[in-house]
Short mmCIF file of C-alpha atoms in Angstrom, two decimals:
data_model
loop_
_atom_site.label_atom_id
_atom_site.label_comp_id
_atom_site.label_asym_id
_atom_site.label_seq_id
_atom_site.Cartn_x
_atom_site.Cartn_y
_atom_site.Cartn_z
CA UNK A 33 -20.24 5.14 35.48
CA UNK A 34 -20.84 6.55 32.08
CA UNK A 35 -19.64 10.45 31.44
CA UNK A 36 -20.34 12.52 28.66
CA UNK A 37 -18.16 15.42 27.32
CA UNK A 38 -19.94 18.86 26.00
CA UNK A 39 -17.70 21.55 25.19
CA UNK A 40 -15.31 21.27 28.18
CA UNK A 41 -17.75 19.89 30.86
CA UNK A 42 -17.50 16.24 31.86
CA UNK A 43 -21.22 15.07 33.61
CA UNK A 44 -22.61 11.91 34.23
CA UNK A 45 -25.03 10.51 32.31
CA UNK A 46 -28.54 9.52 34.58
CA UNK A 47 -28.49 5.90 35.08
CA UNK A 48 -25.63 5.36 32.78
CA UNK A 49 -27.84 4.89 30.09
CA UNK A 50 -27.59 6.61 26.25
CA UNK A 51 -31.12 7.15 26.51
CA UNK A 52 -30.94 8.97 29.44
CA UNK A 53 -29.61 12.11 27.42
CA UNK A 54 -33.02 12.95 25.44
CA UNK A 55 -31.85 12.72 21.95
CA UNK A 56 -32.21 10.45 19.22
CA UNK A 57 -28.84 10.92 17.75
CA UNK A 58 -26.23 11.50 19.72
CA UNK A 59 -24.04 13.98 18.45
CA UNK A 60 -20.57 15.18 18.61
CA UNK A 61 -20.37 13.64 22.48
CA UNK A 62 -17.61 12.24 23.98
CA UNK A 63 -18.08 9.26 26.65
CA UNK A 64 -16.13 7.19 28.81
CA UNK A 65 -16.42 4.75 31.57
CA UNK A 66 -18.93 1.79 31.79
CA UNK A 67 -22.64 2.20 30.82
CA UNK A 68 -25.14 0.49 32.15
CA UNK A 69 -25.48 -3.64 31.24
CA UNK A 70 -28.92 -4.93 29.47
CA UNK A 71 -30.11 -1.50 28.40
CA UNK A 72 -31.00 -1.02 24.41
CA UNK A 73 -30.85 2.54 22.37
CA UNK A 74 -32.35 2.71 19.01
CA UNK A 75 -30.68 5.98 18.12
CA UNK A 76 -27.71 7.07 16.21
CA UNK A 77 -24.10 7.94 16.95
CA UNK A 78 -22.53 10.70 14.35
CA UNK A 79 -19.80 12.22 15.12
CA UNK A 80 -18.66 10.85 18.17
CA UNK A 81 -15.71 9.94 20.37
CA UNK A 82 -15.78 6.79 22.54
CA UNK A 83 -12.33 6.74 24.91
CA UNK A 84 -12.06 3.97 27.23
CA UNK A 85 -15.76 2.63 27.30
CA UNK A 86 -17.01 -0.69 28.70
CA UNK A 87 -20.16 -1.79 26.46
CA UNK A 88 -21.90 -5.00 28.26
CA UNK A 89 -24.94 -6.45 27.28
CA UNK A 90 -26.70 -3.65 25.44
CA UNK A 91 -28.98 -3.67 22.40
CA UNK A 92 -27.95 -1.11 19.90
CA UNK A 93 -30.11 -2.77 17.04
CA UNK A 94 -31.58 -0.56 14.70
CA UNK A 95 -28.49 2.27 15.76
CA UNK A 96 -26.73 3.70 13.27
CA UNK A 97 -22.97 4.64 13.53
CA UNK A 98 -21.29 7.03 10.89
CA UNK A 99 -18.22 9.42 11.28
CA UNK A 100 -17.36 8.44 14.92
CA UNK A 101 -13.97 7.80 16.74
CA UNK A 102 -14.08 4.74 19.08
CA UNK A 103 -10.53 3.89 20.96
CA UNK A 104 -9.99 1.42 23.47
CA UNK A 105 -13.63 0.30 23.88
CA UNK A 106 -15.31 -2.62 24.56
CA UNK A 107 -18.25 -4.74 23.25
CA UNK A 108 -19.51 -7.47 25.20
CA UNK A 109 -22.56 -9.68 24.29
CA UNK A 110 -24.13 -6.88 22.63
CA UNK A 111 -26.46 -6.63 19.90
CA UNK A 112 -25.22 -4.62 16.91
CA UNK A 113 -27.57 -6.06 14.24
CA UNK A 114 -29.66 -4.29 11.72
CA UNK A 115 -27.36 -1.75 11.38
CA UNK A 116 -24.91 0.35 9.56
CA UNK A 117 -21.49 1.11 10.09
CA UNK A 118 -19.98 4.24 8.16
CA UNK A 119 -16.33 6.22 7.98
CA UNK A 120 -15.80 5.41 11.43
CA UNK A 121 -12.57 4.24 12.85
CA UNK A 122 -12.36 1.75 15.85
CA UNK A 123 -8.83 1.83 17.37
CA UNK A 124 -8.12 -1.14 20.38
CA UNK A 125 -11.65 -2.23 20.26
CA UNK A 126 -12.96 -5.46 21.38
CA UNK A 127 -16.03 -6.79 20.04
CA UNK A 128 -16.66 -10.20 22.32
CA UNK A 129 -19.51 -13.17 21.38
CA UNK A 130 -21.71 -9.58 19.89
CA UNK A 131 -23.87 -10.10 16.72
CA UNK A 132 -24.01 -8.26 13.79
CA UNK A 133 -26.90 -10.04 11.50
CA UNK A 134 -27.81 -8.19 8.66
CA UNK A 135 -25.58 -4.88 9.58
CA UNK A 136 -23.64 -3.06 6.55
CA UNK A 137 -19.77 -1.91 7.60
CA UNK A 138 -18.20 0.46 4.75
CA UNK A 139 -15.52 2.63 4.51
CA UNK A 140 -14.58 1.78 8.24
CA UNK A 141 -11.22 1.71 9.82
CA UNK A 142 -10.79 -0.93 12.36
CA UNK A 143 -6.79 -1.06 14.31
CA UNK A 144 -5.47 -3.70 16.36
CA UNK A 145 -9.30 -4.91 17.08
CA UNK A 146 -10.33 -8.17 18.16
CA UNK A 147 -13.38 -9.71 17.32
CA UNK A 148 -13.74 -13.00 19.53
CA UNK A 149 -16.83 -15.72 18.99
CA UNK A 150 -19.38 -13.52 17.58
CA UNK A 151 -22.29 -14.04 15.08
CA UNK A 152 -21.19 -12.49 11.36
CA UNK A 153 -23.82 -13.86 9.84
CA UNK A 154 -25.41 -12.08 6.75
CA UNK A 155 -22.98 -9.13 7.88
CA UNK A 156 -21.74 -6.86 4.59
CA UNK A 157 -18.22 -5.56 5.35
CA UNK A 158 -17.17 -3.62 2.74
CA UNK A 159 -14.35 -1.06 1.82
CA UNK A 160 -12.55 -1.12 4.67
CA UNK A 161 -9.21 -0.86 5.94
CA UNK A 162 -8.67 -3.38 8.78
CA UNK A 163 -5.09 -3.45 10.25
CA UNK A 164 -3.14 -5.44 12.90
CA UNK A 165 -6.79 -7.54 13.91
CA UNK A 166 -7.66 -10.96 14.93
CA UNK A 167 -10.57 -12.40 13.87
CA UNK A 168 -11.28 -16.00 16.42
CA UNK A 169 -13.93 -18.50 16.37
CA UNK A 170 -16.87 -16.63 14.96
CA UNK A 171 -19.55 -17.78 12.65
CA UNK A 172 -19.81 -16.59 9.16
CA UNK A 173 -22.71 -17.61 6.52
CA UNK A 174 -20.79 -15.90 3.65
CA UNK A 175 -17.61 -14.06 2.50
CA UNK A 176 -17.29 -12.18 5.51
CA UNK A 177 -15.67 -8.85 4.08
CA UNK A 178 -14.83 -7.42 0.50
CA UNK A 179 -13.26 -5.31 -0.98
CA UNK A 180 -11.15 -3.93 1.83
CA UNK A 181 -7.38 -4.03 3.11
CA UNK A 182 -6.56 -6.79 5.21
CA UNK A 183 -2.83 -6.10 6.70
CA UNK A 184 -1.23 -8.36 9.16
CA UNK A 185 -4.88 -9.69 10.12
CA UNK A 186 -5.49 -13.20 12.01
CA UNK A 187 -8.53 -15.56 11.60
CA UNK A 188 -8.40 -18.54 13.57
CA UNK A 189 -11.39 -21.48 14.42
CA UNK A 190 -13.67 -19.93 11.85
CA UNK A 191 -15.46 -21.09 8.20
CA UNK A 192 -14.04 -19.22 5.13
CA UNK A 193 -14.82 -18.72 2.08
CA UNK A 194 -12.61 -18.34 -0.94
CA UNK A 195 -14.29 -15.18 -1.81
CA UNK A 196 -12.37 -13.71 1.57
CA UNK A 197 -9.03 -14.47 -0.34
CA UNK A 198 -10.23 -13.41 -3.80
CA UNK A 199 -12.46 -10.58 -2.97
CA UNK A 200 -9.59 -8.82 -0.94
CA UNK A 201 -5.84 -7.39 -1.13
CA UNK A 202 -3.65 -8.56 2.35
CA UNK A 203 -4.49 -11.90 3.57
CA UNK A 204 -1.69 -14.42 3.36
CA UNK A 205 -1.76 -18.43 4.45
CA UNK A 206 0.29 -17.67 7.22
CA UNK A 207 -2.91 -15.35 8.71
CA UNK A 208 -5.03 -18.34 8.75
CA UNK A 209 -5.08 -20.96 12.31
CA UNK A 210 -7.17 -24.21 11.89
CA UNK A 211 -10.36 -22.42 9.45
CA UNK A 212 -11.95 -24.60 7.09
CA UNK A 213 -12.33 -23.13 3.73
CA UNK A 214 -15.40 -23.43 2.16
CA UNK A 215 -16.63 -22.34 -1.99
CA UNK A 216 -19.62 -20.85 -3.11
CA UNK A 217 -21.30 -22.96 -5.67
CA UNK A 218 -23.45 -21.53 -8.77
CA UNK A 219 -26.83 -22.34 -6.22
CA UNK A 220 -25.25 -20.23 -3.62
CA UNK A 221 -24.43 -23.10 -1.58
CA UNK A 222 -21.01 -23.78 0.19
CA UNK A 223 -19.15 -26.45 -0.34
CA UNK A 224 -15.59 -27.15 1.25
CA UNK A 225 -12.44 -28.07 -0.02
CA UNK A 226 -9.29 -28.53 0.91
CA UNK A 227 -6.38 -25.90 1.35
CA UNK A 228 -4.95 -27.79 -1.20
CA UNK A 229 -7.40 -27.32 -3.48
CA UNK A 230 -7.28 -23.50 -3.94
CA UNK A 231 -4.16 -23.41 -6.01
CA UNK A 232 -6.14 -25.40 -8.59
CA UNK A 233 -9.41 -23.20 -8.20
CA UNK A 234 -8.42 -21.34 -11.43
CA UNK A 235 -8.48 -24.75 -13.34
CA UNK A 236 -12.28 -24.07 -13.16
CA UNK A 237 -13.72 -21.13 -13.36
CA UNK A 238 -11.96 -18.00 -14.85
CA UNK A 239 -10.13 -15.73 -12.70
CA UNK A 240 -9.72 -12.16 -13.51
CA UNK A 241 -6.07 -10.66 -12.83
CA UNK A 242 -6.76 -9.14 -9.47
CA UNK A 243 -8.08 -12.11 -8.54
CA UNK A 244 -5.18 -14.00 -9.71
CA UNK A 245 -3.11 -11.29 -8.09
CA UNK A 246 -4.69 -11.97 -3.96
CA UNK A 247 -4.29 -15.59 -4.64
CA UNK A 248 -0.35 -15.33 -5.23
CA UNK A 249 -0.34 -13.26 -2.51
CA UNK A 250 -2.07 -15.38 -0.01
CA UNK A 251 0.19 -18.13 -0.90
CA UNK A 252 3.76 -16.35 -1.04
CA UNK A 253 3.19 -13.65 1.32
CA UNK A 254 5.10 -11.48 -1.61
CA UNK A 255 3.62 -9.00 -3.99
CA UNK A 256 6.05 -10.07 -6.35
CA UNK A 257 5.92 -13.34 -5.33
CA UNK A 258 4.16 -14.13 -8.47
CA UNK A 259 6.15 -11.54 -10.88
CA UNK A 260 3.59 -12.18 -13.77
CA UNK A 261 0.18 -11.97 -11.54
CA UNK A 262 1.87 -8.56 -10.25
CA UNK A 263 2.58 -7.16 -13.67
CA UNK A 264 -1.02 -7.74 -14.72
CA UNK A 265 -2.63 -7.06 -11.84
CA UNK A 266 -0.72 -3.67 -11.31
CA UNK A 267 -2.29 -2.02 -14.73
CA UNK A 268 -5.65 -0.78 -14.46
CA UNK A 269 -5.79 -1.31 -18.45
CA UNK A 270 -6.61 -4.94 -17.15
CA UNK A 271 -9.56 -4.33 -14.40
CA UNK A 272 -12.61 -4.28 -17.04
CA UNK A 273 -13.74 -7.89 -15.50
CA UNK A 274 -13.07 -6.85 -12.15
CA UNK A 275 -14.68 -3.19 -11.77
CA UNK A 276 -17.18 -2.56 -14.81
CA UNK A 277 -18.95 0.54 -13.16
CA UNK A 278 -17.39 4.05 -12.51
CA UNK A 279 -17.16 4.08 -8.98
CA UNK A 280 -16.35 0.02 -8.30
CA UNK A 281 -13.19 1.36 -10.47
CA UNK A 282 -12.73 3.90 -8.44
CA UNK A 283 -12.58 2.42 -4.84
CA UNK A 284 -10.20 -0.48 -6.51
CA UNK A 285 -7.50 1.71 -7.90
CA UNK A 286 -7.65 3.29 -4.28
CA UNK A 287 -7.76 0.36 -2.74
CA UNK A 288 -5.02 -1.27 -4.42
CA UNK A 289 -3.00 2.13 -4.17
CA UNK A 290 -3.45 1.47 -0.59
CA UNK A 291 -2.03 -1.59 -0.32
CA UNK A 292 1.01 -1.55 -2.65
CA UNK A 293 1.72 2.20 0.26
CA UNK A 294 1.16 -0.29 3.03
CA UNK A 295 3.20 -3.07 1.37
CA UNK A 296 5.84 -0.53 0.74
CA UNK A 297 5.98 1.62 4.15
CA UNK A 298 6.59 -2.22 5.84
CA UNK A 299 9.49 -2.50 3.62
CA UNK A 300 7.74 -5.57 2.14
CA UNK A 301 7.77 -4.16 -1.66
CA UNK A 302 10.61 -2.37 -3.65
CA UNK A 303 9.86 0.86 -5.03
CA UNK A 304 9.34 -0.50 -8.19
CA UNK A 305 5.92 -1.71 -7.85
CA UNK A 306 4.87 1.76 -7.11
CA UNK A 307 6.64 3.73 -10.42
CA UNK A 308 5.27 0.91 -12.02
CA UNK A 309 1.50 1.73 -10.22
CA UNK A 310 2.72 4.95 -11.21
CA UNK A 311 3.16 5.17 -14.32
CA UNK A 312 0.02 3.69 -15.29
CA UNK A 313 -2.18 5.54 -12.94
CA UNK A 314 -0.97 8.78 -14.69
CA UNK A 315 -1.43 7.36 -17.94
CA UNK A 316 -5.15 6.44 -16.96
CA UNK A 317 -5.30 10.13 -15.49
CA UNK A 318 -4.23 11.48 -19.27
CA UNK A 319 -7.36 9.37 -20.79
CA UNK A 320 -9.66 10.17 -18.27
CA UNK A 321 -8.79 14.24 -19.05
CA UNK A 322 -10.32 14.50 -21.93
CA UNK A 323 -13.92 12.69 -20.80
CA UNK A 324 -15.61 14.70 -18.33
CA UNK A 325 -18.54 11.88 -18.18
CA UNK A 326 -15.94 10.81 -16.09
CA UNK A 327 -14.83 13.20 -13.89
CA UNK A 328 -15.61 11.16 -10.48
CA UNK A 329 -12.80 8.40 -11.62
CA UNK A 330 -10.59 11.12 -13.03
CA UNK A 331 -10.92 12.63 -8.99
CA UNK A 332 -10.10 8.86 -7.63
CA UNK A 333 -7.01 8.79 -9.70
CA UNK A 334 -5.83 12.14 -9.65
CA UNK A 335 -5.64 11.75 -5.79
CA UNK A 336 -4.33 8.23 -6.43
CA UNK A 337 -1.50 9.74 -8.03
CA UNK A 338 -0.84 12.49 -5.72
CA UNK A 339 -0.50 9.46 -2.47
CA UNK A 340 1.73 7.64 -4.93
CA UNK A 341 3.79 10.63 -6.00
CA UNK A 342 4.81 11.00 -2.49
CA UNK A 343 6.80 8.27 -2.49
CA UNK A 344 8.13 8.63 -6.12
CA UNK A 345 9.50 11.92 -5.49
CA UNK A 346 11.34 10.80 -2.66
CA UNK A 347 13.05 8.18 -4.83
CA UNK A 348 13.82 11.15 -7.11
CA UNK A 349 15.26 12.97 -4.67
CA UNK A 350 17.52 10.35 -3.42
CA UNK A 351 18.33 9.32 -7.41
CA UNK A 352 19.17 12.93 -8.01
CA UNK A 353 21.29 12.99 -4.95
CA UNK A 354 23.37 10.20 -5.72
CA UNK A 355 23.76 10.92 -9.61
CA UNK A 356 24.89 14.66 -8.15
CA UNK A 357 27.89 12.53 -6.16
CA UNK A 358 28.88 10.97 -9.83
CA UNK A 359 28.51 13.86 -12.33
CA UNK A 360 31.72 14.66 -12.57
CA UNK A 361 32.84 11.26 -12.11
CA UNK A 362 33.61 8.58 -14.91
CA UNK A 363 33.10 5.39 -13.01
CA UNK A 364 29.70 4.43 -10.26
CA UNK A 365 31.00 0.92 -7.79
CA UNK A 366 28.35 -1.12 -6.96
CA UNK A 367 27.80 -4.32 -4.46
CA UNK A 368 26.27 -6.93 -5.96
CA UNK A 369 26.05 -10.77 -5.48
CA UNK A 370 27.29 -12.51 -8.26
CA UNK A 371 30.05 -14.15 -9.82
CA UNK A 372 33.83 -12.22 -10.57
CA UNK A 373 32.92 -12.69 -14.78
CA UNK A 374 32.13 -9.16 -15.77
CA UNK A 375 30.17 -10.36 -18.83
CA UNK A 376 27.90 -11.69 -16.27
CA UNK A 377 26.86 -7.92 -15.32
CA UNK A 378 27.18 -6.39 -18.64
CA UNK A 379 24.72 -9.23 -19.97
CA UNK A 380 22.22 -8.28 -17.09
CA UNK A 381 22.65 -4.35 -18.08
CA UNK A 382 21.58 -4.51 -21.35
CA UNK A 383 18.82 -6.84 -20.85
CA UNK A 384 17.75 -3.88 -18.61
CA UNK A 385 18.47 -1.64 -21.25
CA UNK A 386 21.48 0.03 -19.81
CA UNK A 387 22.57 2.34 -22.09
CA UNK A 388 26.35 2.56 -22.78
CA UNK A 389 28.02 0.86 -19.37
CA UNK A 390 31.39 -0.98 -19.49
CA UNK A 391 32.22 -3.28 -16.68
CA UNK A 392 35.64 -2.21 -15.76
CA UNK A 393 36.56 -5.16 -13.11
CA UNK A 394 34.82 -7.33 -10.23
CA UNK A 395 36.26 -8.00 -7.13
CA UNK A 396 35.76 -9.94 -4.04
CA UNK A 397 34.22 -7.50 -1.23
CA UNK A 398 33.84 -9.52 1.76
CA UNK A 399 30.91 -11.58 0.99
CA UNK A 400 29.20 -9.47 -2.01
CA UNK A 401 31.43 -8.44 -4.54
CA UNK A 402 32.40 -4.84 -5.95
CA UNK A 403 31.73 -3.96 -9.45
CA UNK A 404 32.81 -1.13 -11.08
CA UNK A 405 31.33 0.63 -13.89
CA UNK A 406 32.06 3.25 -16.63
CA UNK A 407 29.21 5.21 -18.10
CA UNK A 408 29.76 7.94 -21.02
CA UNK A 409 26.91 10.36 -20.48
CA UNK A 410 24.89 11.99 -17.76
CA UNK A 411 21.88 9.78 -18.95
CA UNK A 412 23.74 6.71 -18.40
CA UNK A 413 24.44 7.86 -15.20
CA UNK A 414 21.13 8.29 -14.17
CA UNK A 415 20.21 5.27 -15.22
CA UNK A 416 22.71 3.29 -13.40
CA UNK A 417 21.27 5.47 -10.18
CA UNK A 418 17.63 4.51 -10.94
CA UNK A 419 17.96 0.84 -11.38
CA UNK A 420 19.44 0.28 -8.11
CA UNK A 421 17.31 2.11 -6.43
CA UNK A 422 14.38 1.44 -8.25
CA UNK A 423 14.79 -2.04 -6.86
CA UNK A 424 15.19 -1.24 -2.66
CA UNK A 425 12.49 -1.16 -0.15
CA UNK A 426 12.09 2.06 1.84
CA UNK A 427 14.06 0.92 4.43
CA UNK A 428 17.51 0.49 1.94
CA UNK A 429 16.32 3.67 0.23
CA UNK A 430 16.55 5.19 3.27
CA UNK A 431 20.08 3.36 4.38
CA UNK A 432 21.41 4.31 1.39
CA UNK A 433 20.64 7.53 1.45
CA UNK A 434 22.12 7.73 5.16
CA UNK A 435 25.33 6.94 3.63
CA UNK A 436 26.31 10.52 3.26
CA UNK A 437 26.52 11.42 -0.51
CA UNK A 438 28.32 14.64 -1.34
CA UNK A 439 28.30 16.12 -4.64
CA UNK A 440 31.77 15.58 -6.31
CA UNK A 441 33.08 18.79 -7.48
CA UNK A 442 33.34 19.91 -11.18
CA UNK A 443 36.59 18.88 -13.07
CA UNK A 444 35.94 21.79 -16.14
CA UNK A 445 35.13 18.91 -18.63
CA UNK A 446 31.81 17.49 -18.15
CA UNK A 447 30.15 21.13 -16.84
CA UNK A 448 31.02 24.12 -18.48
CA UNK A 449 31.57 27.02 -16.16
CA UNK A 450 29.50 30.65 -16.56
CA UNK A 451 31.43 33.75 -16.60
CA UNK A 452 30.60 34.56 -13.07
CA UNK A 453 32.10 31.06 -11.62
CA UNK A 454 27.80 29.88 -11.99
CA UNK A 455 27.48 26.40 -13.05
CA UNK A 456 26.74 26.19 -16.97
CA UNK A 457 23.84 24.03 -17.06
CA UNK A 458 21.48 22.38 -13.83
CA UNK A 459 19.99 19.48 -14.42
CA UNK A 460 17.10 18.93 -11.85
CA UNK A 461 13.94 17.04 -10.91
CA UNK A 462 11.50 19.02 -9.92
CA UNK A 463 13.64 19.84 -6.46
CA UNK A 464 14.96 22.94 -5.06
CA UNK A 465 18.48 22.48 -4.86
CA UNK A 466 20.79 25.26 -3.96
CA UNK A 467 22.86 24.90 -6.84
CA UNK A 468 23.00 28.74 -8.98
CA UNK A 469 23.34 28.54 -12.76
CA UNK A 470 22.49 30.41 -15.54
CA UNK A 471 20.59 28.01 -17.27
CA UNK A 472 18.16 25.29 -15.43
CA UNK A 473 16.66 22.17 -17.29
CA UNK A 474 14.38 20.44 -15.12
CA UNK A 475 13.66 16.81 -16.13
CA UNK A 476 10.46 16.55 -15.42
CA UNK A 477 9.38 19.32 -17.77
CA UNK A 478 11.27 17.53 -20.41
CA UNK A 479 10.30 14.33 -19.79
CA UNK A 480 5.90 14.60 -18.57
CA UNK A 481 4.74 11.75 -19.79
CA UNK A 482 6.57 8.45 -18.47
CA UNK A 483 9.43 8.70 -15.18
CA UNK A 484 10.35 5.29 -15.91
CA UNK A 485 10.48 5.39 -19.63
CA UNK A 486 12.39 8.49 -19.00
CA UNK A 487 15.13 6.17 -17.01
CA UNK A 488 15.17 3.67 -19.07
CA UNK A 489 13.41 1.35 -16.54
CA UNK A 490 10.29 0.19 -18.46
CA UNK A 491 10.71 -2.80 -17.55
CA UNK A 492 8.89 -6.22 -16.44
CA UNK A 493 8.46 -7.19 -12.71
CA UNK A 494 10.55 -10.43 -12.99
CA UNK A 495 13.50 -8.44 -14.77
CA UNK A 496 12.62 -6.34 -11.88
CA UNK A 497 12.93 -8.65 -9.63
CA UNK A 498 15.83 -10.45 -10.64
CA UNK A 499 17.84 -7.27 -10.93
CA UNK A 500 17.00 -6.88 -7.06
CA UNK A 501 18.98 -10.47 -6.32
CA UNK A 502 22.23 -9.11 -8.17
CA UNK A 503 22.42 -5.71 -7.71
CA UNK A 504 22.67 -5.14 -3.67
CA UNK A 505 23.65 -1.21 -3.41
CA UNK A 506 25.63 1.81 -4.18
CA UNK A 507 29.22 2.36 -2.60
CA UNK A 508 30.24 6.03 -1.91
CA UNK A 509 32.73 7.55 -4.84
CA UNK A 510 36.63 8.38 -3.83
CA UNK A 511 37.01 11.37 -2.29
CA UNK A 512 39.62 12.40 -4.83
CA UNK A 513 37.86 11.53 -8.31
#
């Protein structure tokens, strides 16, 4: 039986059918349980919540869907063509042997859905975030989806076209069971190749940097598997043959915001691919500023930078808490995994632009080793902080930060004291700290333009990256400095 929700009542709907309810768009309803098989409604659905429905057999061509909420449903054999699909979110759905010819699907969240032998023929899925799917043994005649989020999504038994991989950020080879890849020629025709052949797709016909990007990606399963298709890709600066109108520019830098979040919040990318994301989206938002003929892309990436800056300023926090455990301090021990030479380190430093650090001595620490360094000033310091961290998923972030850091207290010769015992001079973040002086500097306000530049940490994804396979973490200061 099918049951409708107004306001707090729960009724049965005549005959089980949508019909049945007198309206041709069915708004802000909630239903549940089975409707009747072999039925057909030609109206809309805005605005509403499907919980636990069983959808057999029933024609919803023509039927629009837009702003609705559909969890745990169902969708057997039915038709769902000539139709659109907007800001909806489908959440442990199952859409079995249905057909979607000629529907559009934007802007659509779709969660640990399944979508078994059905007909995507001539189907336009665009902008959309699908997450934790499987897509088995249905029939494509093009691309399939673009521009969206793919994450942790399976297709298996199915014809593909290189466009899926190109056109998209989050599918990797290991998502793809026995599919048959196919290209689109300059006559819109398909042709197939071989898997092997996609690594050498580049070799003839140009490939912009996102492009290049989703192909590294699909083959290492790493955002920095390719170090050099990252760094490109990851500055907007480099998108004109990718996104040449305003709001195509717009949806990418969210889209690829999106994914570097998801990437991250997995623990699947160090924090350094965001400041790096970062850094450049606020330097796009300072151009944009000034051109109001462009104030829908300045919106994009000024709430762009706010998702990012999230995550940033939780890195700050945890840099500023660790630097606050050294101030007083002359030395910072680090694990690492390397050899016992302490040029080694000190070469790696100031190719990373360390500043003024002395290796004092390495030693063996159970498998990594301990390294322990002298800085000279406070900025030092916090650039010793930064690197490390800059180069740890969330997860280590996180671990590290569990470590519990206190702040080591002042020796009289680094801080000078206030005539009321206050603290001299506060350096801060941006972060309410209950630490009283007289006089506060907050970074930030001194240093607007660039977070990494202001650490010292402009630097390229494969130093990056390399500076991730040395340095492994922080090691809590002595007690008695």
């Amino acid at each position: 039986m099918l049951f409708s929700t107004h306001g707090d009542q729960n009724v049965h709907v005549p005959g089980d059918r949508f019909e049945a309810l007198g309206l041709a768009d069915l708004r802000r309803i909630r239903f549940s349980g089975r409707a009747q098989s072999e039925q057909t409604f030609a109206g809309n659905f805005v605005e509403c919540l499907f919980d636990g429905v069983e959808l057999d057999k029933i024609n919803f061509s023509n039927c629009d869907w837009k702003d609705c909420r559909v969890y745990n449903t169902t969708f057997i054999d039915c038709e769902l063509g000539d139709a659109s699909f907007i800001t909806n979110l489908f959440d442990q759905c199952s859409f079995i042997q249905c057909k979607f010819p000629n529907t559009g699907i934007s802007d659509c969240s779709f969660r640990n859905c399944v979508f078994e032998d059905c007909d995507l023929s001539n189907i336009v899925m665009k902008s959309n975030r699908i997450e934790r799917s499987r897509f088995s043994r249905c029939s494509t005649s093009n691309r399939v989806i673009e521009s969206s989020l793919l994450i942790d999504t399976s297709w298996s038994g199915m014809n593909l076209e290189v466009g899926l991989i190109l056109g998209n950020f989050g599918l990797e080879r290991s998502n793809v069971q026995a599919c048959v890849l196919f290209e689109k020629q300059p006559d819109r025709s398909l042709r197939e190749i071989t898997w092997s052949d996609l690594g050498r797709i580049g070799g003839h016909r140009p490939l912009s940097p996102i492009e290049t990007f989703r192909l590294a990606f699909f083959e290492t399963g790493d955002a920095d598997g390719d170090p050099d298709a990252l760094e490109q890709a990851i500055n907007p600066r480099n998108w004109t043959s990718e996104a040449i109108i305003e709001s195509s520019f717009g949806a990418l830098l969210n889209s690829f915001a999106q994914f570097l979040l998801a990437l991250f919040a997995a623990n699947r990318l160090p924090v350094y691919g965001l400041l790096r994301f970062h850094t450049h989206n606020f330097a796009l938002l300072e151009w944009l500023s000034g051109k109001p003929e462009f104030s829908s892309l300045y919106q994009s990436a000024a709430g762009v930078h706010l998702s990012v800056t999230r995550e940033v300023d939780a890195y700050a926090r945890a840099v500023q808490e660790i630097v606050d455990a050294h101030t007083n301090l002359l030395h910072i021990r680090l694990e690492a995994d390397g050899p016992l030479d302490p040029s080694y380190y000190e070469s790696l430093f100031r190719e990373a632009d360390g500043g003024q650090i002395r290796v004092d001595w390495v030693r063996p620490r159970n498998s990594p080793v301990e390294v322990s360094l002298n800085f000279f000033d406070y900025a030092t310091l916090l650039s010793i902080v930064a690197l490390v961290l800059a180069t740890r998923t969330k997860f280590e972030l996180s671990k590290i930060q569990s470590m519990g850091w206190i702040a080591s207290p002042p020796t009289g010769d680094r801080n000078g004291e206030a005539a009321n015992g206050k603290q001299l001079i506060a350096f801060r973040t941006g972060f309410s700290l209950d630490r009283p002086s007289e006089y506060e500097i907050n970074v930030r306000t001194l240093l607007p333009r660039s977070f990494l530049l202001d650490l010292h940490l402009c630097l390229n994804i494969s130093l990056f990256k390399r500076v991730r396979g040395v340095l492994i973490g922080l090691l809590l200061p002595p007690k008695d400095p």
